[in-house]
N, CA, C and O atoms as a Maestro MAE file, in Angstrom:
{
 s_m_m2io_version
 :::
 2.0.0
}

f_m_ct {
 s_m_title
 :::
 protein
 m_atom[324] {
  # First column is atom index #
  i_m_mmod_type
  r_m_x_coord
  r_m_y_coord
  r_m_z_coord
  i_m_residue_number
  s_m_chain_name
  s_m_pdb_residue_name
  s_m_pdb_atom_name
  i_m_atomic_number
  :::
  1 25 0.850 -1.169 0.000 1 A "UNK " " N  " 7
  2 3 0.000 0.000 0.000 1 A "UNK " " CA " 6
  3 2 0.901 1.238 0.000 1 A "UNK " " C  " 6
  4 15 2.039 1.370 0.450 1 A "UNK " " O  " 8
  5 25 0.042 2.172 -0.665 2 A "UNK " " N  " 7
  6 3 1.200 3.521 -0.811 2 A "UNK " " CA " 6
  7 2 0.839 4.458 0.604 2 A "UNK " " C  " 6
  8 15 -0.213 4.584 1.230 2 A "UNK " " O  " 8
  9 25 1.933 4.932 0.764 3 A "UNK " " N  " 7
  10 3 2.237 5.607 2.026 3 A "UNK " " CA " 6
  11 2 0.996 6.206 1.434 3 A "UNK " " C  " 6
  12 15 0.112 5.428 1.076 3 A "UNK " " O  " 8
  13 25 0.859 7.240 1.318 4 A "UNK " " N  " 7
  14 3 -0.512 8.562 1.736 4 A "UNK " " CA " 6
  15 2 -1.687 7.553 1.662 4 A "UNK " " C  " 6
  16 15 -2.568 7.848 2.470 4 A "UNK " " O  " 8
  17 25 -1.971 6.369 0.873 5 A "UNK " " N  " 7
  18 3 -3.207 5.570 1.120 5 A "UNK " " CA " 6
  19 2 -3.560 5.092 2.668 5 A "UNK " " C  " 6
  20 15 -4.685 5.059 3.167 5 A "UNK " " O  " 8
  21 25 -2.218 4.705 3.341 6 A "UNK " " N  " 7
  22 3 -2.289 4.206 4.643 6 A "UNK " " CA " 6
  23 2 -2.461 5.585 5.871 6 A "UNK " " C  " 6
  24 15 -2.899 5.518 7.019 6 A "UNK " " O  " 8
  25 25 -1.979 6.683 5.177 7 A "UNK " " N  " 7
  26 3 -2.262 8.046 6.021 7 A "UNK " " CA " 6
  27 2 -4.112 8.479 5.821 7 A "UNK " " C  " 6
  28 15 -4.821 8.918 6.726 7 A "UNK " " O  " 8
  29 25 -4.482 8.243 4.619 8 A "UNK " " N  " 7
  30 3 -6.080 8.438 4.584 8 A "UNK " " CA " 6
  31 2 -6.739 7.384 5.277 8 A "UNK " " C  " 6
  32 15 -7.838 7.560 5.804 8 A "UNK " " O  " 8
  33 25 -5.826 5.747 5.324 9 A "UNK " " N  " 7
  34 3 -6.840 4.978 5.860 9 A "UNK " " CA " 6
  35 2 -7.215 5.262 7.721 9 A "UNK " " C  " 6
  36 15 -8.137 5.136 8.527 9 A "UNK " " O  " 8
  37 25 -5.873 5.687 7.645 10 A "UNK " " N  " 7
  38 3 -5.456 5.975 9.039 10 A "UNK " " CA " 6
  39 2 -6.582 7.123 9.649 10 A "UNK " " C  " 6
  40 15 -7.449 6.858 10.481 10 A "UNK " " O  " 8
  41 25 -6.350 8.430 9.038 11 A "UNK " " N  " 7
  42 3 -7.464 9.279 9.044 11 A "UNK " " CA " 6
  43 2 -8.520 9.337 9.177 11 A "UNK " " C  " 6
  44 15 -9.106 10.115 9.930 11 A "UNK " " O  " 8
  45 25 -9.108 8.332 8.306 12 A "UNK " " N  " 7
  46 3 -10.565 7.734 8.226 12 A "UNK " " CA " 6
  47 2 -10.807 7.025 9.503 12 A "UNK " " C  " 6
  48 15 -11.878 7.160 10.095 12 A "UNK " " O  " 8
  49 25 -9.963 6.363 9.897 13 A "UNK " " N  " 7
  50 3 -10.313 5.302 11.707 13 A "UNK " " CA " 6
  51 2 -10.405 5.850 12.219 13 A "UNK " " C  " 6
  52 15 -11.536 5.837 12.707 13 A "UNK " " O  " 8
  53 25 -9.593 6.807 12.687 14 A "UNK " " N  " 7
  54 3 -9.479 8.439 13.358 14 A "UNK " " CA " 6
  55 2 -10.947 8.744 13.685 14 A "UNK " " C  " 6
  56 15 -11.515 8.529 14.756 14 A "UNK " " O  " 8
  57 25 -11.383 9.206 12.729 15 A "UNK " " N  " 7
  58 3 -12.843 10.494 12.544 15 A "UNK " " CA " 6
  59 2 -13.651 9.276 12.728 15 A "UNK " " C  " 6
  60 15 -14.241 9.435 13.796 15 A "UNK " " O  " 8
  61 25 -14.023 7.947 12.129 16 A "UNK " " N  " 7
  62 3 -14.717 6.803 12.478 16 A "UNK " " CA " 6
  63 2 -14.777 7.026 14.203 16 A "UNK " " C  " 6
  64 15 -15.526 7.671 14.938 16 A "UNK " " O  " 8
  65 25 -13.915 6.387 14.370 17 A "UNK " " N  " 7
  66 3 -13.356 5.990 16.182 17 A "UNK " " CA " 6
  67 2 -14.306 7.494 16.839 17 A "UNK " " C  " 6
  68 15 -15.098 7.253 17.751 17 A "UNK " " O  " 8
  69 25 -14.214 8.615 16.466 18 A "UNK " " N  " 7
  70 3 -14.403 9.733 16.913 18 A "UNK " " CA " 6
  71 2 -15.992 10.161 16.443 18 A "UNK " " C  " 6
  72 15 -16.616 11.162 16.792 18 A "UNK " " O  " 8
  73 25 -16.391 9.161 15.617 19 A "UNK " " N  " 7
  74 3 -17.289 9.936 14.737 19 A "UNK " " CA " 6
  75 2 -18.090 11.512 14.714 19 A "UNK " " C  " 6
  76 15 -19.158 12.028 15.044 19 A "UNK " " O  " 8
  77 25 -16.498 11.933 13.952 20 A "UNK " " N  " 7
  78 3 -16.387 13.279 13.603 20 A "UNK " " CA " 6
  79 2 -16.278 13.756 12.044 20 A "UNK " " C  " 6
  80 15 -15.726 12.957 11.287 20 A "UNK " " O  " 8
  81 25 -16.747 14.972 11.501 21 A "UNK " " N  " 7
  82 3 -16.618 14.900 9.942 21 A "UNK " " CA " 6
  83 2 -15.396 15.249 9.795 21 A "UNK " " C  " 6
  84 15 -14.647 15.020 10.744 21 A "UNK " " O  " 8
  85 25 -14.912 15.814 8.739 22 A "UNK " " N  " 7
  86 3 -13.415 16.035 8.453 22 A "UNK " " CA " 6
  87 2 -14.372 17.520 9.009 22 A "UNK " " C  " 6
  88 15 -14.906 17.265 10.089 22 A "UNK " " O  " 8
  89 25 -14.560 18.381 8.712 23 A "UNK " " N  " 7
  90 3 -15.408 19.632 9.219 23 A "UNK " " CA " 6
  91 2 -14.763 19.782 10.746 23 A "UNK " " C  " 6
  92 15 -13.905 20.534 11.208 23 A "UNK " " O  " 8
  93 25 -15.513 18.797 11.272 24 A "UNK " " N  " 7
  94 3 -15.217 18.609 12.699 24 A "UNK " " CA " 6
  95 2 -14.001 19.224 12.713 24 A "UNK " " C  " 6
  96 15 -13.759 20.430 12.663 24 A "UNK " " O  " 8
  97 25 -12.969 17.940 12.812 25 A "UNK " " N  " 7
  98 3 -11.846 17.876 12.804 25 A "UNK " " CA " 6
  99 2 -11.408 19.503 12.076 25 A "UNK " " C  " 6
  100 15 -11.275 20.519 12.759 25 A "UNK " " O  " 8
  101 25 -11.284 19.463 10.989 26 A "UNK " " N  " 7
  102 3 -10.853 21.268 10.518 26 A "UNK " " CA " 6
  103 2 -10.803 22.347 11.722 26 A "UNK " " C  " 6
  104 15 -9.830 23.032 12.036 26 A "UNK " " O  " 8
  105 25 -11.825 22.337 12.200 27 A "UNK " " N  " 7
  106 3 -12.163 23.247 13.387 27 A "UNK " " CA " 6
  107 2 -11.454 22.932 14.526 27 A "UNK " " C  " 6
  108 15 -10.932 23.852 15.156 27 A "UNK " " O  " 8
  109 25 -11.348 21.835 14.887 28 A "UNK " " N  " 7
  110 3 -10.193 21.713 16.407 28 A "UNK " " CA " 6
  111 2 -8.905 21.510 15.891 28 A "UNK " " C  " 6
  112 15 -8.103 21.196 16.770 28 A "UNK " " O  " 8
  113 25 -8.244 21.615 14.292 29 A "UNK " " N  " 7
  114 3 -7.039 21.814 14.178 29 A "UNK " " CA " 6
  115 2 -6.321 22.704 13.453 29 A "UNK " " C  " 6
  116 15 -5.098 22.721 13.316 29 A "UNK " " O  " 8
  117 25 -7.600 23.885 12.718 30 A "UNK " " N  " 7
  118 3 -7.231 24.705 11.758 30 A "UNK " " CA " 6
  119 2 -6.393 24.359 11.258 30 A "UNK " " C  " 6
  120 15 -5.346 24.979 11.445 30 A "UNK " " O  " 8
  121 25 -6.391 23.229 10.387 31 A "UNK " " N  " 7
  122 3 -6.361 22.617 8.863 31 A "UNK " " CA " 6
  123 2 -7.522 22.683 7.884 31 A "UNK " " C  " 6
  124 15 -8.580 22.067 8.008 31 A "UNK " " O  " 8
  125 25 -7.206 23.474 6.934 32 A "UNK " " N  " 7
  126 3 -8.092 23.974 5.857 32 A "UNK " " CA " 6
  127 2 -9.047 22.384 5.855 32 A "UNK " " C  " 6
  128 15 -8.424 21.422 6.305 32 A "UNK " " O  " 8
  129 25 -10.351 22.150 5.416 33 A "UNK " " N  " 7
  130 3 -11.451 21.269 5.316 33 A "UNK " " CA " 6
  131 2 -10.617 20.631 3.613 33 A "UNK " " C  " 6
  132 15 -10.492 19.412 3.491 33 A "UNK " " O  " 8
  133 25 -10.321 21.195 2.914 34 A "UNK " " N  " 7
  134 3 -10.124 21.327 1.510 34 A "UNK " " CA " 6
  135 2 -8.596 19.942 1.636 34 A "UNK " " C  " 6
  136 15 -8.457 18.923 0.959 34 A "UNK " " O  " 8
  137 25 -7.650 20.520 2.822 35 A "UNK " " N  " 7
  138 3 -6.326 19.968 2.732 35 A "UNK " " CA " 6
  139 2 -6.794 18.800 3.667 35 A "UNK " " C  " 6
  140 15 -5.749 18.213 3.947 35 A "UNK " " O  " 8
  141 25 -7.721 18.236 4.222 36 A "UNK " " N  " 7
  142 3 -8.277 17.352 5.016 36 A "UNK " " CA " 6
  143 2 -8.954 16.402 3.893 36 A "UNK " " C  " 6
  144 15 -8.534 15.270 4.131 36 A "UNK " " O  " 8
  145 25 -9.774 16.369 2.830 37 A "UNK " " N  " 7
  146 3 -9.965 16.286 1.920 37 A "UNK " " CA " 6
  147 2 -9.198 15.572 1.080 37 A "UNK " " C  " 6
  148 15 -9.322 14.379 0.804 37 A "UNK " " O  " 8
  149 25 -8.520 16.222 0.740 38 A "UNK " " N  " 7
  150 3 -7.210 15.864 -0.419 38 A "UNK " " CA " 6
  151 2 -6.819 14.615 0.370 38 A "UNK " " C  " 6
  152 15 -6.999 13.580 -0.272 38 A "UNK " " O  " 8
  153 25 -6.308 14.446 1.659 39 A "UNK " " N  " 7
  154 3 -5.776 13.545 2.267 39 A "UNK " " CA " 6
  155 2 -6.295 12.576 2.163 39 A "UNK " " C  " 6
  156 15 -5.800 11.587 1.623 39 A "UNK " " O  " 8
  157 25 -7.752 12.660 2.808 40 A "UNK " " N  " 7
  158 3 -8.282 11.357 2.605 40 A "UNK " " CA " 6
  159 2 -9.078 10.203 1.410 40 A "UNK " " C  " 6
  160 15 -9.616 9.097 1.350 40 A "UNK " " O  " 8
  161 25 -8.592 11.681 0.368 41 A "UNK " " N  " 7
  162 3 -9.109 11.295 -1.080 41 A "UNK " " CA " 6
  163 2 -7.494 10.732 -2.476 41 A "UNK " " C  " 6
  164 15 -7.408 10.207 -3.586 41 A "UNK " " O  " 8
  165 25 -6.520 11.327 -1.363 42 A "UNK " " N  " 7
  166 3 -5.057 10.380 -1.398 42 A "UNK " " CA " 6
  167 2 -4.675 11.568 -3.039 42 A "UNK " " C  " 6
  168 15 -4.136 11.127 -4.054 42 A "UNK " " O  " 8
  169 25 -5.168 13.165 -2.845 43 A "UNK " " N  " 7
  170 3 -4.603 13.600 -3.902 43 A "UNK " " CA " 6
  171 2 -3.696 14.358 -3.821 43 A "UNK " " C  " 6
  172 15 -3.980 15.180 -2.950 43 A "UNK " " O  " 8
  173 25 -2.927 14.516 -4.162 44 A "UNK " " N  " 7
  174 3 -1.549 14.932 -3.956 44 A "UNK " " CA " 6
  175 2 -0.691 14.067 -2.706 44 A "UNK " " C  " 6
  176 15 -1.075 13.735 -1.585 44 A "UNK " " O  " 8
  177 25 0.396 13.892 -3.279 45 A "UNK " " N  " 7
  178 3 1.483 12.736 -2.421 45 A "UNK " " CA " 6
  179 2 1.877 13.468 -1.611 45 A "UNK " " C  " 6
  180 15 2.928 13.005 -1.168 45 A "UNK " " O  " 8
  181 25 1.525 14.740 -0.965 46 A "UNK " " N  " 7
  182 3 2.871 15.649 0.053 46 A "UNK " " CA " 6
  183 2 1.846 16.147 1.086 46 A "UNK " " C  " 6
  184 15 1.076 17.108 1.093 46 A "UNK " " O  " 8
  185 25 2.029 15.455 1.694 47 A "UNK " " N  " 7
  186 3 1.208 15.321 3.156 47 A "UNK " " CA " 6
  187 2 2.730 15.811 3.974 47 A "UNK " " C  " 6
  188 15 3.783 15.184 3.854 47 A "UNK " " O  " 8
  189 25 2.581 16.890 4.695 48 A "UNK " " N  " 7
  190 3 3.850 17.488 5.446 48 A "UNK " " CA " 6
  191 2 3.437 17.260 6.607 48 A "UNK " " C  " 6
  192 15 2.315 17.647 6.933 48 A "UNK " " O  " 8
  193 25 4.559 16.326 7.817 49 A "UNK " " N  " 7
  194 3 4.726 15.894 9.014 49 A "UNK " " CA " 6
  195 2 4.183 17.782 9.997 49 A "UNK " " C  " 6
  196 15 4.027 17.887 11.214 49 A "UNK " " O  " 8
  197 25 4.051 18.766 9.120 50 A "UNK " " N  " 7
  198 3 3.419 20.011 10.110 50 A "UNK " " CA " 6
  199 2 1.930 19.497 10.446 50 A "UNK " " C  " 6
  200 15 1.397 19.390 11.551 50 A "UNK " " O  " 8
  201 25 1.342 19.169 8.981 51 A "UNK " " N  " 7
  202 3 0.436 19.183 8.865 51 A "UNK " " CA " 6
  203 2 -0.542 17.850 9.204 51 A "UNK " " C  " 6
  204 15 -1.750 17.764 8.979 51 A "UNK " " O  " 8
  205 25 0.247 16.941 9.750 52 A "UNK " " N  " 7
  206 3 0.124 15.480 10.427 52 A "UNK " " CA " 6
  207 2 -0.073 16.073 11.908 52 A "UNK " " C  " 6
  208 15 -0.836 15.785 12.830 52 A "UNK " " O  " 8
  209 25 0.835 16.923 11.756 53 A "UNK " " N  " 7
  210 3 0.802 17.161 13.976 53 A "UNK " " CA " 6
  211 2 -0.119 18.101 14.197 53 A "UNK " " C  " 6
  212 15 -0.651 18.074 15.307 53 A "UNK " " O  " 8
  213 25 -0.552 19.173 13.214 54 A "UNK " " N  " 7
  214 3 -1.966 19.910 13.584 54 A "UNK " " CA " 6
  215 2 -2.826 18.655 13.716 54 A "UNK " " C  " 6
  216 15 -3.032 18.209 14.845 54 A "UNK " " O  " 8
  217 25 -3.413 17.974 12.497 55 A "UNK " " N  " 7
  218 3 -4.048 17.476 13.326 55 A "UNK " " CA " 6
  219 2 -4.404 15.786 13.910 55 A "UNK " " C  " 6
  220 15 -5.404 15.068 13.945 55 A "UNK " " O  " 8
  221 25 -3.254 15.694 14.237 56 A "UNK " " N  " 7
  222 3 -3.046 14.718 15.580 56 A "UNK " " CA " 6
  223 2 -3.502 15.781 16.901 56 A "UNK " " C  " 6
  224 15 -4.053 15.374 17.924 56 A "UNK " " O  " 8
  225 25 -3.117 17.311 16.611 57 A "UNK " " N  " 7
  226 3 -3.454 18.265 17.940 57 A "UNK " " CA " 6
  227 2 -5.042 18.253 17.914 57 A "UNK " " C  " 6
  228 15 -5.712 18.121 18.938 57 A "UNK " " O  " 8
  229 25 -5.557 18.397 16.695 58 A "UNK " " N  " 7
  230 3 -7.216 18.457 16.860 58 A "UNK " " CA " 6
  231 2 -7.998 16.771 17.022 58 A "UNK " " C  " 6
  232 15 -9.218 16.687 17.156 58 A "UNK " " O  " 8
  233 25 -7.269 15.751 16.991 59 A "UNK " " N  " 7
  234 3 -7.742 14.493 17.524 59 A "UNK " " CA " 6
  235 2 -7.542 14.486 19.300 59 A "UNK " " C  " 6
  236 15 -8.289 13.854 20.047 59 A "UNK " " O  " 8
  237 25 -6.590 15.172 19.678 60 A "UNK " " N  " 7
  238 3 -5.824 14.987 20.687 60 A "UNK " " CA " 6
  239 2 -4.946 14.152 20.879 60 A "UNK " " C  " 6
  240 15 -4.605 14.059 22.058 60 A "UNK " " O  " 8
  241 25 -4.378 13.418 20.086 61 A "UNK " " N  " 7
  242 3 -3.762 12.642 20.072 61 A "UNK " " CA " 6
  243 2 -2.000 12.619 19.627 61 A "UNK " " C  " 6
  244 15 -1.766 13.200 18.567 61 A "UNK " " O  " 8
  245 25 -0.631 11.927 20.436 62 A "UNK " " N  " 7
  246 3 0.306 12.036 19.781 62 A "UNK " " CA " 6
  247 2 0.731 11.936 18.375 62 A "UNK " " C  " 6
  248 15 -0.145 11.247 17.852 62 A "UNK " " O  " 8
  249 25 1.534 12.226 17.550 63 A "UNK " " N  " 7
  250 3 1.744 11.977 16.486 63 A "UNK " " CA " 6
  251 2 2.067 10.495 16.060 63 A "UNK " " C  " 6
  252 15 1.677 9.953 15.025 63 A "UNK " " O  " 8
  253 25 2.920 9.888 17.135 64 A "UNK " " N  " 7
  254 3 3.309 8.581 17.395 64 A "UNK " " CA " 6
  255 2 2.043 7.738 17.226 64 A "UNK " " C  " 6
  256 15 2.059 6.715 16.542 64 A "UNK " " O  " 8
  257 25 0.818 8.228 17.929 65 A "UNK " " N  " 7
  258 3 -0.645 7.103 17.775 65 A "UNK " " CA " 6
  259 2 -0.847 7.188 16.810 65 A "UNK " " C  " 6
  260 15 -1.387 6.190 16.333 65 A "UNK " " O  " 8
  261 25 -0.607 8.281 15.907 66 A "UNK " " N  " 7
  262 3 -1.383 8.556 14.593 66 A "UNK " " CA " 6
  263 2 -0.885 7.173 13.693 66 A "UNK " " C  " 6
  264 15 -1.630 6.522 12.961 66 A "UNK " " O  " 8
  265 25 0.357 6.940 13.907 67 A "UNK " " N  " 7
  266 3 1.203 6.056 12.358 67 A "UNK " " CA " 6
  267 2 1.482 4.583 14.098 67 A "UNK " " C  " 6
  268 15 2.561 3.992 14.123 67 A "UNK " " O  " 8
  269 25 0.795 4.381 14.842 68 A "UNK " " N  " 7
  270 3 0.641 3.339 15.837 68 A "UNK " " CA " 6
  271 2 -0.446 2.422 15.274 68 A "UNK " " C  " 6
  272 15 -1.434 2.201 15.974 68 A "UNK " " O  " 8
  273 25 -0.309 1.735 13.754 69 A "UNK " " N  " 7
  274 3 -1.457 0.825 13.682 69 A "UNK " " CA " 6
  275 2 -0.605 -0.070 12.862 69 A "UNK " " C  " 6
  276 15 0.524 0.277 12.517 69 A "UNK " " O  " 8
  277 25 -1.162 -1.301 12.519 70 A "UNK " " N  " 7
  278 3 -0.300 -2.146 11.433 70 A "UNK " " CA " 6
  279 2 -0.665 -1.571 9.665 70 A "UNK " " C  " 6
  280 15 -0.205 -2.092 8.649 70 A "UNK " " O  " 8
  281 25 -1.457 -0.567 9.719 71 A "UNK " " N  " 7
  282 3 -0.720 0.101 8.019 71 A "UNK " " CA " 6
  283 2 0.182 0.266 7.891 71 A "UNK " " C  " 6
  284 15 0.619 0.333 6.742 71 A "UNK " " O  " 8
  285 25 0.953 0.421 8.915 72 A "UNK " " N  " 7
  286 3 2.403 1.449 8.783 72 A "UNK " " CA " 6
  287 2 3.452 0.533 9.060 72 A "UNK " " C  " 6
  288 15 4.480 1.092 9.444 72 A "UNK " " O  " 8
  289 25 3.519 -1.015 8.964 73 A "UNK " " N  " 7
  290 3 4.171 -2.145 9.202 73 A "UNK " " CA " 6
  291 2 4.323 -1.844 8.010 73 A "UNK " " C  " 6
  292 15 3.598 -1.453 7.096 73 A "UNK " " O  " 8
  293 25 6.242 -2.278 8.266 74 A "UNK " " N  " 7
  294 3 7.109 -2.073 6.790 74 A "UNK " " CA " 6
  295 2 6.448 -3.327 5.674 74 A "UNK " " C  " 6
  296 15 6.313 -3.175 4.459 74 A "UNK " " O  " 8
  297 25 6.099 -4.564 6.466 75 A "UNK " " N  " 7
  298 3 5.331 -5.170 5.390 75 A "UNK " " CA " 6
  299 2 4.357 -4.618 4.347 75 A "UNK " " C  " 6
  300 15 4.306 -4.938 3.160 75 A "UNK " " O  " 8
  301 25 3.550 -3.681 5.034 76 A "UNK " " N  " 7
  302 3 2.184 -3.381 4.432 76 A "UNK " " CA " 6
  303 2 2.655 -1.762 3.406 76 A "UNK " " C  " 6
  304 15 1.808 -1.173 2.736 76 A "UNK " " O  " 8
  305 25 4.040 -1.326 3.497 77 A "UNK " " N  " 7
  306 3 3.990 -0.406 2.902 77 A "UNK " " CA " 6
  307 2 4.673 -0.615 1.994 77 A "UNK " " C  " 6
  308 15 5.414 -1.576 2.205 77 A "UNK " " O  " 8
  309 25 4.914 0.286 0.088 78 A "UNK " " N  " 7
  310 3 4.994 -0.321 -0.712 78 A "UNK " " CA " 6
  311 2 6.095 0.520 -0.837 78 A "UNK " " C  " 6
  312 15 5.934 1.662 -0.407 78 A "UNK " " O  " 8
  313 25 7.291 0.207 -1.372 79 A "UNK " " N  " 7
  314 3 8.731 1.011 -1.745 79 A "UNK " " CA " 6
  315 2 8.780 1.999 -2.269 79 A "UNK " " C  " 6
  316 15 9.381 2.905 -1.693 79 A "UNK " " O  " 8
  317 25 8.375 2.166 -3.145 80 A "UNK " " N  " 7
  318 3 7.579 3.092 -4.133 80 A "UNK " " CA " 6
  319 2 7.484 4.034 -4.039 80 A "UNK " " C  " 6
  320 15 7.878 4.838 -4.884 80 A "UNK " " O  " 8
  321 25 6.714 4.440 -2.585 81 A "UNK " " N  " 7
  322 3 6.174 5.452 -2.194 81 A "UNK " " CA " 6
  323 2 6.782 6.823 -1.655 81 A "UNK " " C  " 6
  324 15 6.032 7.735 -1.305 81 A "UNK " " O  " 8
  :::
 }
 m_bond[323] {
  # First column is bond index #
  i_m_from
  i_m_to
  i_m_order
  :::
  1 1 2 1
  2 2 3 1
  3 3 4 2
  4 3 5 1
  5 5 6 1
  6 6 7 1
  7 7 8 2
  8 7 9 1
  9 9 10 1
  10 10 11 1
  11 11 12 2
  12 11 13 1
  13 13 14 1
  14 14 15 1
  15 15 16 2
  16 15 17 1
  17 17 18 1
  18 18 19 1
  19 19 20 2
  20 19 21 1
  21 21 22 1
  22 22 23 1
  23 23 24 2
  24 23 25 1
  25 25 26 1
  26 26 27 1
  27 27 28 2
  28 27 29 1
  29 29 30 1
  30 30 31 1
  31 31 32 2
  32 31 33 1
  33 33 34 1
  34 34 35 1
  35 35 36 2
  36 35 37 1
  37 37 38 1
  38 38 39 1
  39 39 40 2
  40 39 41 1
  41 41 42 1
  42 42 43 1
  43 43 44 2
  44 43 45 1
  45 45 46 1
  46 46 47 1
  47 47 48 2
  48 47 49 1
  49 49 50 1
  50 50 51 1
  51 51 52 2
  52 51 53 1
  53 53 54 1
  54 54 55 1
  55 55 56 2
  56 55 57 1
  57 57 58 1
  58 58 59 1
  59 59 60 2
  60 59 61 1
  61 61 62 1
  62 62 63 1
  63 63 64 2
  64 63 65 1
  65 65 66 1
  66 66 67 1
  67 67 68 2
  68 67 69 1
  69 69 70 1
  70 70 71 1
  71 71 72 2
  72 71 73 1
  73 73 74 1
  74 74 75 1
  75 75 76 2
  76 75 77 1
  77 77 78 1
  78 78 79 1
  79 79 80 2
  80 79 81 1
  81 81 82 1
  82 82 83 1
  83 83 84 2
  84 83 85 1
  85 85 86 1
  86 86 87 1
  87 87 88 2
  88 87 89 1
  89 89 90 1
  90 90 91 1
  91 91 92 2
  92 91 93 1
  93 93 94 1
  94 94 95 1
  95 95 96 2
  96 95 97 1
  97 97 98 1
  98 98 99 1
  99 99 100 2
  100 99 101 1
  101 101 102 1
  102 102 103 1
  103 103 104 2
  104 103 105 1
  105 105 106 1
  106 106 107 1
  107 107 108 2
  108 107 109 1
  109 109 110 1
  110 110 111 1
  111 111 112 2
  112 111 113 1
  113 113 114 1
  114 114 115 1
  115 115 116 2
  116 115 117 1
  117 117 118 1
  118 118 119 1
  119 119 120 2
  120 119 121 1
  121 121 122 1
  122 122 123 1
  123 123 124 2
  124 123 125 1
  125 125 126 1
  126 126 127 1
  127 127 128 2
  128 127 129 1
  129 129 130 1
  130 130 131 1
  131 131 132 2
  132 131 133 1
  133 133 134 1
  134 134 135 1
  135 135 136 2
  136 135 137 1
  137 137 138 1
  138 138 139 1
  139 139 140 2
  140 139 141 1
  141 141 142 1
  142 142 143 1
  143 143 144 2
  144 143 145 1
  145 145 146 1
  146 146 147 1
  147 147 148 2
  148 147 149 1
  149 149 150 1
  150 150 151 1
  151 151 152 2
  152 151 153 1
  153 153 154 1
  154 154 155 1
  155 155 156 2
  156 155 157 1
  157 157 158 1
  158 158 159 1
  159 159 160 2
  160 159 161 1
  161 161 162 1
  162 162 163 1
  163 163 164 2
  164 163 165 1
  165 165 166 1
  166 166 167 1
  167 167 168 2
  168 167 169 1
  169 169 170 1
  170 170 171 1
  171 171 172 2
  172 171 173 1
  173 173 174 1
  174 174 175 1
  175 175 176 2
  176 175 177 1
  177 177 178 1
  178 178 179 1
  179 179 180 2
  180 179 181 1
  181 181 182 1
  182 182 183 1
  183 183 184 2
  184 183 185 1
  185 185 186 1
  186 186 187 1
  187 187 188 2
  188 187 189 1
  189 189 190 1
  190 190 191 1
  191 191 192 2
  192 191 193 1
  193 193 194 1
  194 194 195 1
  195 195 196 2
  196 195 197 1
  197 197 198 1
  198 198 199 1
  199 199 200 2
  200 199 201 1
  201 201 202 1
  202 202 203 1
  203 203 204 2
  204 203 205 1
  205 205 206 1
  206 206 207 1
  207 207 208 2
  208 207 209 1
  209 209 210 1
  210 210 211 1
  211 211 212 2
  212 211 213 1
  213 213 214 1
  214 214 215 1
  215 215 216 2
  216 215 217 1
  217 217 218 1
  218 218 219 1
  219 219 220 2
  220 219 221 1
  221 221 222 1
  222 222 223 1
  223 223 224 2
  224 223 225 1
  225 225 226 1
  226 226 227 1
  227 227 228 2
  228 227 229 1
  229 229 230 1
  230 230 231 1
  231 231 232 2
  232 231 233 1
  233 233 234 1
  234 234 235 1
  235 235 236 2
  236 235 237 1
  237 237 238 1
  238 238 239 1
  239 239 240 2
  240 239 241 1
  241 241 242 1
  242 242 243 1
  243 243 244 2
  244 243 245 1
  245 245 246 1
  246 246 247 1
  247 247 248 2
  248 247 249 1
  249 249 250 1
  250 250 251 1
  251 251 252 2
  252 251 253 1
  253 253 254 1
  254 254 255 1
  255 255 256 2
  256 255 257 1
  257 257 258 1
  258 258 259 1
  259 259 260 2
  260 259 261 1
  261 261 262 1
  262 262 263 1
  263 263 264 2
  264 263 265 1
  265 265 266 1
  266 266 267 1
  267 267 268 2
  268 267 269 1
  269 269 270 1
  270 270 271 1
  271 271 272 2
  272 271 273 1
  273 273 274 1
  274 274 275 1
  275 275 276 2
  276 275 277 1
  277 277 278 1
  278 278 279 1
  279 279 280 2
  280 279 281 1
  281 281 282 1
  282 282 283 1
  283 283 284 2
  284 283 285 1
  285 285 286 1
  286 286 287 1
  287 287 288 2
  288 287 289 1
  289 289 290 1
  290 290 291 1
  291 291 292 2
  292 291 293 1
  293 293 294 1
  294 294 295 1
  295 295 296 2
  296 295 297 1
  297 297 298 1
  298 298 299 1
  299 299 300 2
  300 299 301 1
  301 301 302 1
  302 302 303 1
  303 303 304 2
  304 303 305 1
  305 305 306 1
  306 306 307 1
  307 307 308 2
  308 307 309 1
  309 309 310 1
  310 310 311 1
  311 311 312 2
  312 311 313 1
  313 313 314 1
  314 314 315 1
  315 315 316 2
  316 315 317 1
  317 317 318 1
  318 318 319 1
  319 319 320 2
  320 319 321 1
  321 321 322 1
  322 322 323 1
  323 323 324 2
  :::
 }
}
């Protein structure tokens, strides 16, 4: 799986687990709704570690929990990426 696919899937459990919209979320991390979006729609490859820790800040959560699941097992990720 390509890295930013496993960052949207990741995202998506996130707001699931929370059941929150990306909206939601926008608002407790002032991250544009638009760049929340893109992420979880996997468009554009440049997802910036700033923009991972806003909002890990509007989940409340460390950055470390964020990439703490087995997507992010070197098995499951693709070289490529």
């Amino acid at each position: 799986m390509e890295l930013s696919k496993a960052i949207s899937y990741r995202i998506s459990q996130l707001l699931a687990e929370k059941d929150w919209s990306s909206y939601k979320l926008s608002g407790k991390c002032a991250v544009p709704t638009s760049t929340i979006s893109n992420i979880l729609l996997c468009n554009g490859k440049s997802c910036t570690l700033s923009t991972l820790n806003n909002l890990c800040r509007g989940f409340g959560i460390k950055l470390v929990t964020l990439f703490d699941s087995e997507l992010f097992d070197p098995e499951n990720l693709d070289d490529n990426d």
